[in-house]
Amino acid sequence: MSQPHHHLYFIDRLNVSVPSDFREAVRAAAEGRGITMSDYAREAVAERLQREGVTCASLPAVNALTAFRKAIAPGRAR
């Protein structure tokens, strides 16, 4: 894998449409781990890419992302 990201903001987006019950399941799972839905989805996609042998930059640890966001904007972290 290439160099890890040294920032905690991402400009690019990967939008997906899902049924509402799927979205709710992701929300509940993320909340149960104390992370955002975005971090949960990023981690899941990164793990899948790794399993499939796709080479790409690694992401910062999910718990670091969520902690950073809570520190800079306490009301915004989900």
mmCIF file of C-alpha atoms in Angstrom:
data_model
loop_
_atom_site.group_PDB
_atom_site.id
_atom_site.type_symbol
_atom_site.label_atom_id
_atom_site.label_comp_id
_atom_site.label_asym_id
_atom_site.label_seq_id
_atom_site.Cartn_x
_atom_site.Cartn_y
_atom_site.Cartn_z
ATOM 1 C CA MET A 1 0.000 0.000 0.000
ATOM 2 C CA SER A 2 1.135 3.555 -0.593
ATOM 3 C CA GLN A 3 1.740 6.328 1.927
ATOM 4 C CA PRO A 4 -1.013 6.862 4.502
ATOM 5 C CA HIS A 5 -3.064 10.046 4.471
ATOM 6 C CA HIS A 6 -1.674 12.728 6.771
ATOM 7 C CA HIS A 7 -4.891 14.706 7.027
ATOM 8 C CA LEU A 8 -8.275 13.932 8.476
ATOM 9 C CA TYR A 9 -10.455 15.675 5.908
ATOM 10 C CA PHE A 10 -11.394 14.072 2.617
ATOM 11 C CA ILE A 11 -12.576 16.051 -0.384
ATOM 12 C CA ASP A 12 -13.719 13.234 -2.646
ATOM 13 C CA ARG A 13 -17.066 11.562 -2.093
ATOM 14 C CA LEU A 14 -18.333 8.057 -2.771
ATOM 15 C CA ASN A 15 -22.128 8.240 -2.726
ATOM 16 C CA VAL A 16 -24.270 5.132 -2.588
ATOM 17 C CA SER A 17 -28.023 4.648 -2.467
ATOM 18 C CA VAL A 18 -29.374 2.047 -0.055
ATOM 19 C CA PRO A 19 -32.767 1.037 1.347
ATOM 20 C CA SER A 20 -33.718 2.780 4.589
ATOM 21 C CA ASP A 21 -33.431 -0.398 6.676
ATOM 22 C CA PHE A 22 -29.868 -0.914 5.418
ATOM 23 C CA ARG A 23 -28.995 2.682 6.312
ATOM 24 C CA GLU A 24 -30.505 2.190 9.771
ATOM 25 C CA ALA A 25 -28.462 -0.988 10.284
ATOM 26 C CA VAL A 26 -25.261 0.891 9.378
ATOM 27 C CA ARG A 27 -26.231 3.761 11.703
ATOM 28 C CA ALA A 28 -26.879 1.381 14.599
ATOM 29 C CA ALA A 29 -23.653 -0.556 14.035
ATOM 30 C CA ALA A 30 -21.598 2.640 13.810
ATOM 31 C CA GLU A 31 -23.257 4.089 16.895
ATOM 32 C CA GLY A 32 -22.578 0.860 18.755
ATOM 33 C CA ARG A 33 -18.876 1.280 18.020
ATOM 34 C CA GLY A 34 -18.893 5.000 18.812
ATOM 35 C CA ILE A 35 -17.956 6.072 15.292
ATOM 36 C CA THR A 36 -19.680 7.941 12.479
ATOM 37 C CA MET A 37 -21.593 6.237 9.681
ATOM 38 C CA SER A 38 -19.019 7.610 7.238
ATOM 39 C CA ASP A 39 -16.148 6.099 9.203
ATOM 40 C CA TYR A 40 -18.008 2.787 9.413
ATOM 41 C CA ALA A 41 -18.545 2.741 5.635
ATOM 42 C CA ARG A 42 -14.960 3.851 4.892
ATOM 43 C CA GLU A 43 -13.597 1.067 7.082
ATOM 44 C CA ALA A 44 -15.839 -1.556 5.455
ATOM 45 C CA VAL A 45 -14.854 -0.507 1.925
ATOM 46 C CA ALA A 46 -11.149 -0.357 2.846
ATOM 47 C CA GLU A 47 -11.317 -3.876 4.317
ATOM 48 C CA ARG A 48 -13.035 -5.173 1.183
ATOM 49 C CA LEU A 49 -10.422 -3.567 -1.080
ATOM 50 C CA GLN A 50 -7.652 -5.120 0.990
ATOM 51 C CA ARG A 51 -9.279 -8.584 0.824
ATOM 52 C CA GLU A 52 -9.534 -8.277 -2.949
ATOM 53 C CA GLY A 53 -5.892 -7.247 -3.265
ATOM 54 C CA VAL A 54 -6.620 -3.748 -4.552
ATOM 55 C CA THR A 55 -3.697 -1.415 -3.918
ATOM 56 C CA CYS A 56 -4.621 2.010 -2.587
ATOM 57 C CA ALA A 57 -3.603 4.478 0.089
ATOM 58 C CA SER A 58 -4.477 3.401 3.595
ATOM 59 C CA LEU A 59 -6.857 5.431 5.738
ATOM 60 C CA PRO A 60 -6.172 6.776 9.224
ATOM 61 C CA ALA A 61 -7.538 4.690 12.082
ATOM 62 C CA VAL A 62 -11.302 5.145 12.339
ATOM 63 C CA ASN A 63 -11.189 5.903 16.060
ATOM 64 C CA ALA A 64 -8.678 8.696 15.356
ATOM 65 C CA LEU A 65 -11.024 10.236 12.787
ATOM 66 C CA THR A 66 -14.015 10.224 15.102
ATOM 67 C CA ALA A 67 -12.018 11.522 18.089
ATOM 68 C CA PHE A 68 -10.546 14.314 15.961
ATOM 69 C CA ARG A 69 -13.959 15.388 14.685
ATOM 70 C CA LYS A 70 -15.446 15.385 18.186
ATOM 71 C CA ALA A 71 -12.562 17.512 19.442
ATOM 72 C CA ILE A 72 -12.929 20.199 16.772
ATOM 73 C CA ALA A 73 -16.722 20.264 16.502
ATOM 74 C CA PRO A 74 -18.353 18.505 19.477
ATOM 75 C CA GLY A 75 -21.916 18.970 18.229
ATOM 76 C CA ARG A 76 -21.232 17.742 14.709
ATOM 77 C CA ALA A 77 -19.683 14.297 15.235
ATOM 78 C CA ARG A 78 -22.329 11.602 14.714
#
